[in-house]
mmCIF file of C-alpha atoms and ligand atoms in Angstrom:
data_model
loop_
_atom_site.group_PDB
_atom_site.id
_atom_site.type_symbol
_atom_site.label_atom_id
_atom_site.label_comp_id
_atom_site.label_asym_id
_atom_site.label_seq_id
_atom_site.Cartn_x
_atom_site.Cartn_y
_atom_site.Cartn_z
ATOM 1 C CA MET A 1 128.968 109.967 59.810
ATOM 2 C CA LYS A 2 128.916 107.931 63.001
ATOM 3 C CA TYR A 3 125.982 108.301 65.411
ATOM 4 C CA ILE A 4 126.515 108.512 69.132
ATOM 5 C CA TYR A 5 123.729 107.291 71.390
ATOM 6 C CA PHE A 6 123.655 108.710 74.924
ATOM 7 C CA ASP A 7 120.049 107.945 75.873
ATOM 8 C CA ASN A 8 120.554 104.617 77.589
ATOM 9 C CA ALA A 9 118.413 105.673 80.559
ATOM 10 C CA ALA A 10 115.429 105.686 78.180
ATOM 11 C CA THR A 11 116.353 102.410 76.522
ATOM 12 C CA SER A 12 119.730 100.807 75.938
ATOM 13 C CA TYR A 13 121.107 100.766 72.422
ATOM 14 C CA PRO A 14 122.622 98.872 70.749
ATOM 15 C CA LYS A 15 121.673 95.487 72.169
ATOM 16 C CA PRO A 16 124.150 92.608 72.162
ATOM 17 C CA LEU A 17 123.951 90.736 68.854
ATOM 18 C CA MET A 18 123.207 87.495 70.688
ATOM 19 C CA VAL A 19 119.865 89.046 71.765
ATOM 20 C CA LEU A 20 118.875 89.348 68.120
ATOM 21 C CA ASN A 21 120.123 85.824 67.431
ATOM 22 C CA ALA A 22 117.959 84.365 70.200
ATOM 23 C CA MET A 23 114.917 86.258 68.944
ATOM 24 C CA GLN A 24 115.580 85.127 65.387
ATOM 25 C CA GLU A 25 115.955 81.512 66.533
ATOM 26 C CA TYR A 26 112.548 81.699 68.213
ATOM 27 C CA PHE A 27 111.012 83.407 65.181
ATOM 28 C CA LEU A 28 112.416 80.959 62.618
ATOM 29 C CA ASN A 29 112.403 77.663 64.471
ATOM 30 C CA ILE A 30 109.974 77.738 67.387
ATOM 31 C CA GLY A 31 107.171 80.265 66.936
ATOM 32 C CA ALA A 32 104.657 78.514 69.211
ATOM 33 C CA SER A 33 103.025 79.681 72.437
ATOM 34 C CA PRO A 34 104.431 78.294 75.690
ATOM 35 C CA GLY A 35 102.175 76.109 77.821
ATOM 36 C CA ARG A 36 99.493 76.048 75.130
ATOM 37 C CA GLY A 37 100.154 72.639 73.561
ATOM 38 C CA GLY A 38 101.851 69.314 74.176
ATOM 39 C CA TYR A 39 103.823 69.434 70.916
ATOM 40 C CA LYS A 40 107.554 70.029 70.691
ATOM 41 C CA ASN A 41 107.612 73.703 69.749
ATOM 42 C CA SER A 42 105.249 74.708 72.538
ATOM 43 C CA ILE A 43 107.391 72.783 75.004
ATOM 44 C CA ASN A 44 110.499 74.515 73.649
ATOM 45 C CA ALA A 45 108.795 77.895 74.007
ATOM 46 C CA GLY A 46 107.930 76.970 77.611
ATOM 47 C CA ARG A 47 111.574 76.132 78.165
ATOM 48 C CA ILE A 48 112.615 79.612 76.975
ATOM 49 C CA ILE A 49 110.288 81.224 79.506
ATOM 50 C CA PHE A 50 111.432 78.946 82.319
ATOM 51 C CA GLU A 51 115.111 79.568 81.604
ATOM 52 C CA ALA A 52 114.556 83.325 81.616
ATOM 53 C CA ARG A 53 112.806 83.046 85.009
ATOM 54 C CA SER A 54 115.659 80.976 86.279
ATOM 55 C CA LYS A 55 118.282 83.532 85.194
ATOM 56 C CA LEU A 56 116.273 86.388 86.741
ATOM 57 C CA LYS A 57 115.968 84.407 89.975
ATOM 58 C CA LYS A 58 119.749 84.147 90.053
ATOM 59 C CA LEU A 59 120.321 87.788 89.071
ATOM 60 C CA PHE A 60 118.080 89.195 91.812
ATOM 61 C CA ASN A 61 118.459 86.348 94.334
ATOM 62 C CA ALA A 62 114.695 85.804 94.189
ATOM 63 C CA PRO A 63 112.985 83.128 96.312
ATOM 64 C CA LYS A 64 111.833 80.845 93.470
ATOM 65 C CA GLU A 65 111.430 80.852 89.673
ATOM 66 C CA GLU A 66 107.661 81.203 89.965
ATOM 67 C CA ASN A 67 108.035 84.347 92.078
ATOM 68 C CA ILE A 68 109.131 86.073 88.846
ATOM 69 C CA ILE A 69 106.096 87.490 87.033
ATOM 70 C CA PHE A 70 106.521 88.695 83.460
ATOM 71 C CA THR A 71 104.869 91.926 82.305
ATOM 72 C CA LEU A 72 105.342 94.174 79.283
ATOM 73 C CA ASN A 73 107.581 96.706 81.049
ATOM 74 C CA ILE A 74 108.126 98.155 84.506
ATOM 75 C CA THR A 75 105.221 100.601 84.146
ATOM 76 C CA HIS A 76 102.897 97.633 83.728
ATOM 77 C CA ALA A 77 104.609 95.864 86.654
ATOM 78 C CA ILE A 78 104.244 98.881 88.986
ATOM 79 C CA ASN A 79 100.604 99.471 87.997
ATOM 80 C CA PHE A 80 99.838 95.818 88.606
ATOM 81 C CA SER A 81 101.444 95.906 92.076
ATOM 82 C CA LEU A 82 99.805 99.124 93.225
ATOM 83 C CA ASN A 83 96.350 98.195 91.979
ATOM 84 C CA SER A 84 96.575 94.715 93.478
ATOM 85 C CA LEU A 85 97.974 95.690 96.836
ATOM 86 C CA LEU A 86 96.285 98.936 97.793
ATOM 87 C CA ASN A 87 92.826 99.272 99.324
ATOM 88 C CA PRO A 88 90.824 102.339 100.376
ATOM 89 C CA GLY A 89 92.310 103.905 103.498
ATOM 90 C CA ASP A 90 95.836 102.567 102.910
ATOM 91 C CA HIS A 91 98.658 105.084 103.253
ATOM 92 C CA VAL A 92 101.579 105.027 100.809
ATOM 93 C CA ILE A 93 104.902 106.856 101.108
ATOM 94 C CA THR A 94 106.979 107.703 98.060
ATOM 95 C CA THR A 95 109.556 110.314 97.050
ATOM 96 C CA SER A 96 109.715 113.410 94.893
ATOM 97 C CA MET A 97 112.296 111.712 92.617
ATOM 98 C CA GLU A 98 109.895 109.106 91.229
ATOM 99 C CA HIS A 99 109.109 108.573 87.587
ATOM 100 C CA ASN A 100 105.536 109.104 86.359
ATOM 101 C CA SER A 101 105.146 105.319 86.236
ATOM 102 C CA VAL A 102 104.924 105.565 90.042
ATOM 103 C CA ILE A 103 103.410 109.027 90.540
ATOM 104 C CA ARG A 104 100.566 108.690 88.021
ATOM 105 C CA PRO A 105 99.101 105.374 89.234
ATOM 106 C CA LEU A 106 99.423 106.598 92.831
ATOM 107 C CA ARG A 107 97.686 109.883 92.027
ATOM 108 C CA PHE A 108 94.971 107.894 90.233
ATOM 109 C CA LEU A 109 94.478 105.624 93.247
ATOM 110 C CA GLU A 110 94.450 108.627 95.569
ATOM 111 C CA LYS A 111 91.647 110.172 93.541
ATOM 112 C CA ASN A 112 89.654 107.058 92.694
ATOM 113 C CA LYS A 113 90.344 104.478 95.381
ATOM 114 C CA ASN A 114 90.749 106.775 98.362
ATOM 115 C CA ILE A 115 94.302 105.837 99.251
ATOM 116 C CA GLU A 116 96.397 108.331 101.212
ATOM 117 C CA LEU A 117 99.658 109.500 99.648
ATOM 118 C CA SER A 118 102.738 111.188 101.141
ATOM 119 C CA ILE A 119 105.425 112.349 98.728
ATOM 120 C CA ILE A 120 108.693 112.989 100.568
ATOM 121 C CA ASN A 121 110.795 115.838 99.221
ATOM 122 C CA CYS A 122 114.380 115.002 98.398
ATOM 123 C CA SER A 123 117.261 117.483 98.474
ATOM 124 C CA LYS A 124 118.403 119.550 95.472
ATOM 125 C CA GLU A 125 120.884 116.757 94.670
ATOM 126 C CA GLY A 126 117.968 114.308 94.600
ATOM 127 C CA ILE A 127 119.110 112.755 97.876
ATOM 128 C CA LEU A 128 116.540 111.145 100.149
ATOM 129 C CA ASP A 129 116.872 111.459 103.919
ATOM 130 C CA PRO A 130 115.615 108.131 105.331
ATOM 131 C CA GLY A 131 114.625 110.004 108.504
ATOM 132 C CA ASP A 132 111.983 111.845 106.473
ATOM 133 C CA ILE A 133 110.434 108.523 105.460
ATOM 134 C CA LYS A 134 110.380 107.475 109.102
ATOM 135 C CA LYS A 135 108.657 110.728 110.123
ATOM 136 C CA ALA A 136 105.908 110.193 107.517
ATOM 137 C CA ILE A 137 104.918 106.736 108.778
ATOM 138 C CA LYS A 138 101.396 106.531 110.173
ATOM 139 C CA ARG A 139 99.190 103.843 111.672
ATOM 140 C CA ASN A 140 97.735 103.007 108.231
ATOM 141 C CA THR A 141 101.023 103.105 106.228
ATOM 142 C CA LYS A 142 101.102 99.995 104.095
ATOM 143 C CA LEU A 143 103.734 100.602 101.454
ATOM 144 C CA ILE A 144 106.901 102.531 100.597
ATOM 145 C CA VAL A 145 107.529 102.936 96.855
ATOM 146 C CA LEU A 146 111.089 103.870 96.015
ATOM 147 C CA THR A 147 113.067 104.318 92.845
ATOM 148 C CA HIS A 148 116.463 102.656 93.282
ATOM 149 C CA ALA A 149 118.101 105.489 91.317
ATOM 150 C CA SER A 150 116.765 108.683 89.791
ATOM 151 C CA ASN A 151 116.441 108.754 86.008
ATOM 152 C CA VAL A 152 117.070 112.536 86.150
ATOM 153 C CA THR A 153 120.015 113.076 88.502
ATOM 154 C CA GLY A 154 121.350 109.527 88.622
ATOM 155 C CA THR A 155 121.248 109.634 92.452
ATOM 156 C CA ILE A 156 121.242 106.200 94.086
ATOM 157 C CA MET A 157 118.673 106.003 96.871
ATOM 158 C CA PRO A 158 119.517 104.708 100.382
ATOM 159 C CA VAL A 159 117.649 101.432 99.952
ATOM 160 C CA GLU A 160 119.538 99.638 102.759
ATOM 161 C CA GLU A 161 118.342 102.228 105.300
ATOM 162 C CA ILE A 162 114.794 102.159 103.936
ATOM 163 C CA SER A 163 114.872 98.389 104.175
ATOM 164 C CA LYS A 164 115.674 98.641 107.908
ATOM 165 C CA ILE A 165 112.832 101.106 108.433
ATOM 166 C CA LYS A 166 110.288 98.995 106.568
ATOM 167 C CA LYS A 167 111.288 95.980 108.654
ATOM 168 C CA GLU A 168 111.036 97.854 111.943
ATOM 169 C CA TYR A 169 107.570 99.266 111.133
ATOM 170 C CA GLU A 170 106.317 96.192 109.211
ATOM 171 C CA ILE A 171 105.624 98.098 106.008
ATOM 172 C CA PHE A 172 105.943 96.681 102.501
ATOM 173 C CA LEU A 173 108.638 97.945 100.110
ATOM 174 C CA LEU A 174 108.260 98.219 96.337
ATOM 175 C CA LEU A 175 111.569 98.969 94.609
ATOM 176 C CA ASP A 176 111.674 100.425 91.084
ATOM 177 C CA THR A 177 114.916 99.097 89.579
ATOM 178 C CA ALA A 178 114.449 100.648 86.104
ATOM 179 C CA GLN A 179 117.760 102.530 86.381
ATOM 180 C CA THR A 180 119.782 100.017 88.400
ATOM 181 C CA ALA A 181 119.055 96.487 87.139
ATOM 182 C CA GLY A 182 122.086 95.383 85.133
ATOM 183 C CA PHE A 183 124.221 98.081 86.766
ATOM 184 C CA LEU A 184 124.102 97.461 90.540
ATOM 185 C CA ASP A 185 124.030 94.111 92.321
ATOM 186 C CA ILE A 186 120.526 93.832 93.741
ATOM 187 C CA ASP A 187 119.819 91.172 96.345
ATOM 188 C CA PHE A 188 116.066 90.774 96.787
ATOM 189 C CA LYS A 189 116.329 88.624 99.907
ATOM 190 C CA LYS A 190 119.095 90.571 101.632
ATOM 191 C CA LEU A 191 117.332 93.890 101.045
ATOM 192 C CA ASN A 192 114.116 92.375 102.364
ATOM 193 C CA ILE A 193 112.168 93.674 99.373
ATOM 194 C CA ASP A 194 108.523 92.658 99.028
ATOM 195 C CA ILE A 195 108.071 93.678 95.395
ATOM 196 C CA LEU A 196 110.899 94.386 92.970
ATOM 197 C CA ALA A 197 109.858 95.814 89.610
ATOM 198 C CA PHE A 198 112.227 95.569 86.640
ATOM 199 C CA THR A 199 112.230 96.499 82.990
ATOM 200 C CA GLY A 200 114.002 94.395 80.381
ATOM 201 C CA HIS A 201 115.044 96.986 77.826
ATOM 202 C CA LYS A 202 117.339 99.340 79.783
ATOM 203 C CA GLY A 203 120.366 98.087 81.749
ATOM 204 C CA LEU A 204 119.316 94.458 81.316
ATOM 205 C CA LEU A 205 119.979 94.991 77.574
ATOM 206 C CA GLY A 206 116.898 93.057 76.434
ATOM 207 C CA PRO A 207 114.261 94.122 73.909
ATOM 208 C CA PRO A 208 111.322 96.436 74.637
ATOM 209 C CA GLY A 209 108.105 94.703 75.673
ATOM 210 C CA THR A 210 109.813 92.822 78.514
ATOM 211 C CA GLY A 211 109.775 93.465 82.238
ATOM 212 C CA GLY A 212 108.242 92.134 85.371
ATOM 213 C CA LEU A 213 108.168 91.653 89.084
ATOM 214 C CA VAL A 214 109.963 89.642 91.688
ATOM 215 C CA ILE A 215 107.586 89.056 94.584
ATOM 216 C CA SER A 216 108.214 87.651 98.051
ATOM 217 C CA ASP A 217 106.529 84.436 99.161
ATOM 218 C CA SER A 218 104.064 86.368 101.321
ATOM 219 C CA MET A 219 103.204 88.668 98.374
ATOM 220 C CA THR A 220 102.266 85.631 96.285
ATOM 221 C CA GLU A 221 99.333 85.224 98.715
ATOM 222 C CA ILE A 222 98.575 88.900 99.399
ATOM 223 C CA LEU A 223 98.424 90.180 95.792
ATOM 224 C CA THR A 224 95.286 89.534 93.801
ATOM 225 C CA PRO A 225 95.417 88.960 90.027
ATOM 226 C CA PHE A 226 95.143 92.215 88.097
ATOM 227 C CA ILE A 227 94.559 90.650 84.679
ATOM 228 C CA HIS A 228 92.392 87.572 84.287
ATOM 229 C CA GLY A 229 92.375 85.247 81.297
ATOM 230 C CA GLY A 230 93.896 82.277 79.534
ATOM 231 C CA THR A 231 96.964 80.621 80.976
ATOM 232 C CA GLY A 232 96.940 77.292 79.124
ATOM 233 C CA SER A 233 96.330 75.656 82.524
ATOM 234 C CA LYS A 234 93.100 74.648 84.353
ATOM 235 C CA SER A 235 91.093 75.645 81.282
ATOM 236 C CA GLU A 236 87.961 73.996 82.685
ATOM 237 C CA TYR A 237 87.989 76.510 85.512
ATOM 238 C CA GLU A 238 86.203 79.885 85.151
ATOM 239 C CA PHE A 239 88.448 81.656 87.641
ATOM 240 C CA GLN A 240 92.124 82.540 87.441
ATOM 241 C CA PRO A 241 94.261 79.619 88.702
ATOM 242 C CA ASP A 242 95.638 80.278 92.176
ATOM 243 C CA PHE A 243 99.097 78.795 91.560
ATOM 244 C CA LEU A 244 102.198 80.624 90.362
ATOM 245 C CA PRO A 245 103.084 82.103 87.993
ATOM 246 C CA ASP A 246 99.685 81.539 86.259
ATOM 247 C CA LYS A 247 97.879 83.449 89.023
ATOM 248 C CA PHE A 248 99.461 86.666 87.724
ATOM 249 C CA GLU A 249 100.191 85.905 84.060
ATOM 250 C CA ALA A 250 97.131 85.778 81.800
ATOM 251 C CA GLY A 251 97.274 85.978 78.011
ATOM 252 C CA THR A 252 99.920 84.914 75.509
ATOM 253 C CA PRO A 253 103.327 86.040 76.765
ATOM 254 C CA ASN A 254 105.897 87.946 74.727
ATOM 255 C CA THR A 255 107.965 84.812 74.112
ATOM 256 C CA ILE A 256 110.126 86.365 71.394
ATOM 257 C CA GLY A 257 110.964 89.280 73.695
ATOM 258 C CA ILE A 258 111.627 86.982 76.643
ATOM 259 C CA ALA A 259 113.924 84.874 74.425
ATOM 260 C CA GLY A 260 115.880 88.073 73.739
ATOM 261 C CA LEU A 261 115.909 89.048 77.424
ATOM 262 C CA SER A 262 117.127 85.588 78.384
ATOM 263 C CA SER A 263 120.024 85.917 75.980
ATOM 264 C CA ALA A 264 120.764 89.427 77.300
ATOM 265 C CA LEU A 265 120.988 87.945 80.811
ATOM 266 C CA ASP A 266 123.596 85.494 79.504
ATOM 267 C CA PHE A 267 125.485 88.452 78.054
ATOM 268 C CA LEU A 268 125.409 90.283 81.405
ATOM 269 C CA GLU A 269 126.685 87.214 83.186
ATOM 270 C CA LYS A 270 129.435 86.655 80.625
ATOM 271 C CA GLU A 271 130.588 90.284 80.620
ATOM 272 C CA ASN A 272 130.030 90.678 84.359
ATOM 273 C CA ILE A 273 127.909 93.460 85.873
ATOM 274 C CA LYS A 274 130.837 94.806 87.895
ATOM 275 C CA LYS A 275 132.884 95.287 84.732
ATOM 276 C CA ILE A 276 129.904 96.964 83.057
ATOM 277 C CA ARG A 277 129.472 99.276 86.052
ATOM 278 C CA ILE A 278 133.137 100.237 86.120
ATOM 279 C CA HIS A 279 133.142 101.064 82.409
ATOM 280 C CA GLU A 280 129.937 103.132 82.513
ATOM 281 C CA LEU A 281 131.100 105.026 85.598
ATOM 282 C CA GLU A 282 134.443 105.827 83.983
ATOM 283 C CA LEU A 283 132.561 107.444 81.112
ATOM 284 C CA ALA A 284 130.299 109.397 83.460
ATOM 285 C CA GLU A 285 133.242 110.461 85.620
ATOM 286 C CA ARG A 286 135.214 111.752 82.633
ATOM 287 C CA PHE A 287 132.173 113.691 81.451
ATOM 288 C CA ILE A 288 131.507 115.169 84.896
ATOM 289 C CA GLU A 289 135.151 116.079 85.480
ATOM 290 C CA THR A 290 135.186 118.235 82.344
ATOM 291 C CA ILE A 291 131.800 119.900 82.648
ATOM 292 C CA LYS A 292 132.541 120.878 86.256
ATOM 293 C CA GLU A 293 135.278 123.142 84.883
ATOM 294 C CA ILE A 294 132.871 125.004 82.566
ATOM 295 C CA PRO A 295 131.410 127.966 84.464
ATOM 296 C CA GLN A 296 128.154 128.186 82.452
ATOM 297 C CA ILE A 297 127.244 124.562 83.236
ATOM 298 C CA THR A 298 125.327 123.386 86.292
ATOM 299 C CA LEU A 299 125.553 119.701 87.132
ATOM 300 C CA TYR A 300 122.670 118.044 89.001
ATOM 301 C CA GLY A 301 122.990 115.084 91.329
ATOM 302 C CA PRO A 302 125.998 113.814 93.246
ATOM 303 C CA ASP A 303 129.467 114.107 91.723
ATOM 304 C CA ASN A 304 130.710 111.213 93.863
ATOM 305 C CA LYS A 305 130.635 108.223 91.524
ATOM 306 C CA ASP A 306 129.737 105.758 94.280
ATOM 307 C CA LYS A 307 126.450 107.568 94.773
ATOM 308 C CA ARG A 308 125.258 107.621 91.172
ATOM 309 C CA VAL A 309 124.330 105.677 88.071
ATOM 310 C CA PRO A 310 125.818 106.862 84.737
ATOM 311 C CA THR A 311 122.985 109.296 84.019
ATOM 312 C CA VAL A 312 124.106 112.911 84.085
ATOM 313 C CA SER A 313 121.791 115.929 83.921
ATOM 314 C CA ILE A 314 123.068 119.424 83.238
ATOM 315 C CA THR A 315 121.801 122.871 82.364
ATOM 316 C CA VAL A 316 123.764 125.559 80.546
ATOM 317 C CA LYS A 317 123.246 129.212 81.449
ATOM 318 C CA ASP A 318 121.198 131.059 78.782
ATOM 319 C CA PHE A 319 120.553 127.884 76.743
ATOM 320 C CA ASP A 320 117.331 125.931 76.462
ATOM 321 C CA PRO A 321 118.061 122.175 76.911
ATOM 322 C CA SER A 322 115.965 121.424 73.793
ATOM 323 C CA PHE A 323 118.118 123.770 71.713
ATOM 324 C CA LEU A 324 121.304 122.061 72.894
ATOM 325 C CA ALA A 325 119.875 118.604 72.182
ATOM 326 C CA TYR A 326 118.782 119.754 68.731
ATOM 327 C CA LYS A 327 122.264 121.110 67.929
ATOM 328 C CA LEU A 328 124.034 118.023 69.256
ATOM 329 C CA ASP A 329 121.821 115.795 67.122
ATOM 330 C CA ASN A 330 121.712 117.942 64.028
ATOM 331 C CA ILE A 331 125.345 118.917 63.718
ATOM 332 C CA TYR A 332 127.181 116.161 65.589
ATOM 333 C CA ASN A 333 124.796 113.158 65.439
ATOM 334 C CA ILE A 334 124.823 112.896 69.217
ATOM 335 C CA MET A 335 121.548 111.689 70.699
ATOM 336 C CA VAL A 336 120.677 112.967 74.180
ATOM 337 C CA ARG A 337 117.419 113.706 75.954
ATOM 338 C CA PRO A 338 116.265 117.214 76.964
ATOM 339 C CA GLY A 339 113.193 118.065 79.042
ATOM 340 C CA LEU A 340 111.454 116.508 82.001
ATOM 341 C CA HIS A 341 112.219 112.805 81.431
ATOM 342 C CA CYS A 342 108.720 111.750 82.635
ATOM 343 C CA ALA A 343 109.690 112.885 86.135
ATOM 344 C CA PRO A 344 108.251 116.390 86.680
ATOM 345 C CA LEU A 345 108.456 116.205 90.476
ATOM 346 C CA ALA A 346 112.150 115.348 90.274
ATOM 347 C CA HIS A 347 112.701 118.478 88.196
ATOM 348 C CA LYS A 348 110.698 120.546 90.695
ATOM 349 C CA THR A 349 112.937 119.099 93.430
ATOM 350 C CA ILE A 350 116.189 120.082 91.739
ATOM 351 C CA GLY A 351 114.816 123.419 90.506
ATOM 352 C CA THR A 352 114.753 122.729 86.760
ATOM 353 C CA PHE A 353 110.987 122.666 86.155
ATOM 354 C CA PRO A 354 109.481 123.351 83.571
ATOM 355 C CA HIS A 355 112.333 123.424 81.024
ATOM 356 C CA GLY A 356 114.112 120.429 82.461
ATOM 357 C CA THR A 357 117.716 119.456 81.891
ATOM 358 C CA LEU A 358 119.917 118.031 79.169
ATOM 359 C CA ARG A 359 120.480 114.382 80.056
ATOM 360 C CA PHE A 360 123.432 112.252 78.968
ATOM 361 C CA SER A 361 123.061 108.591 79.907
ATOM 362 C CA PHE A 362 125.982 106.315 79.136
ATOM 363 C CA GLY A 363 125.791 102.638 78.301
ATOM 364 C CA TYR A 364 128.070 99.651 78.025
ATOM 365 C CA PHE A 365 128.677 100.092 74.306
ATOM 366 C CA ASN A 366 129.716 103.735 74.578
ATOM 367 C CA THR A 367 133.410 104.562 74.398
ATOM 368 C CA MET A 368 135.673 107.184 75.941
ATOM 369 C CA GLU A 369 136.261 108.625 72.450
ATOM 370 C CA GLU A 370 132.520 109.246 72.134
ATOM 371 C CA VAL A 371 132.500 111.062 75.473
ATOM 372 C CA GLU A 372 135.480 113.207 74.438
ATOM 373 C CA PHE A 373 133.800 114.017 71.128
ATOM 374 C CA ALA A 374 130.541 114.985 72.864
ATOM 375 C CA LEU A 375 132.381 117.235 75.311
ATOM 376 C CA LYS A 376 134.110 119.056 72.468
ATOM 377 C CA ALA A 377 130.810 119.396 70.598
ATOM 378 C CA LEU A 378 129.026 120.759 73.658
ATOM 379 C CA ILE A 379 131.793 123.278 74.364
ATOM 380 C CA LYS A 380 131.712 124.435 70.738
ATOM 381 C CA ILE A 381 127.936 124.941 70.794
ATOM 382 C CA ILE A 382 128.205 126.953 74.007
ATOM 383 C CA GLU A 383 131.010 129.099 72.565
ATOM 384 C CA GLU A 384 128.983 129.825 69.422
ATOM 385 C CA GLY A 385 125.959 130.897 71.499
ATOM 386 C CA GLU A 386 122.236 130.494 70.851
HETATM 387 C C1 PLP B 401 112.975 105.223 87.282
HETATM 388 C C2 PLP B 401 112.083 104.745 86.167
HETATM 389 N N1 PLP B 401 110.966 104.054 86.457
HETATM 390 C C3 PLP B 401 110.149 103.613 85.495
HETATM 391 C C4 PLP B 401 110.405 103.819 84.167
HETATM 392 C C5 PLP B 401 109.460 103.307 83.116
HETATM 393 O O1 PLP B 401 110.054 102.315 82.328
HETATM 394 P P1 PLP B 401 109.242 101.559 81.193
HETATM 395 O O2 PLP B 401 108.928 102.585 80.152
HETATM 396 O O3 PLP B 401 110.174 100.497 80.730
HETATM 397 O O4 PLP B 401 108.007 101.012 81.795
HETATM 398 C C6 PLP B 401 111.547 104.529 83.800
HETATM 399 C C7 PLP B 401 111.834 104.829 82.376
HETATM 400 O O5 PLP B 401 112.480 105.777 82.033
HETATM 401 C C8 PLP B 401 112.414 104.992 84.828
HETATM 402 O O6 PLP B 401 113.522 105.670 84.534
#
């Protein structure tokens, strides 16, 4: 029986075949570490990394290739940024819709490094009022950390408005693009972002173990290295080199993963992000349209498709989300994600804590037939009762 995968907000699956081909090519014919030798394969590995930086620069309209810093995922990228940037006494503003990859490092820094934290409550639809961010600004506010879209409700955050506020008050902005990269057009320069964090394995369609940061020119000076070690450059020197990207990239990189990500970026360019967005939103819209007619179902987040990513959270009266996910998987081979989705504050905001919601997140390789099948399956489970 066919399997249907609707957990693309966690990680996208399947990946384009060309991603596997690029990884296999590296594995079979290159294998070496980039920047660690003058021989051909090391140079070819270096070329893979450079090309990936170059494609990411284009995708995000980043200042320069070397302003792209590779990390293992966005969690690593966010931790690196927060630990590097924040000092005792600094005030940070974030929202109640953030993922634990933002909340946990901030709570840690609040407890251990004496930073001040304001978490702005969003509405029950997960919508942020930019005025509330403005009201929270203080003399010592250094940074706003914002998810570009919620991984629970799919709500897209008003980043343009926040960008205006950060400019007016001269505050830095860190944008978490885990749920939007590869889905929305994101212009680093136009949005006046200081730090953009991305992950390679969700909408960018690359393999796990890839992610990173785009940093502004001023951030290249302000941030201090978080990890120190070998770079293949300036080896005679006992301190981390101060030039980019080596200043922020110590240790052997995940070249095989970056080869896959680079190929995924070619796929996105070839298929076109707008076309991808239209397809994914059509699936989400069809799903939403039907569930809105079912009285036992509550939909969370906006139902206007211009205000959301294709991640849809629901609850069903008298059903535990885990039970529904179990039934969908066990009987119909449909994979969805119940629970808190690593975002407990988001669930408190929308009123679904502690049981969470049942989350369907659609991806480029999903079809309308799969959505129709899942709707029928869900309706049948509800009719049969718990
Ligand atoms: C909004 C958001 N931020 C951060 C993350 C963490 O991503 P990763 O596990 O790739 O570090 C996720 C993953 O679900 C997410 O949805």
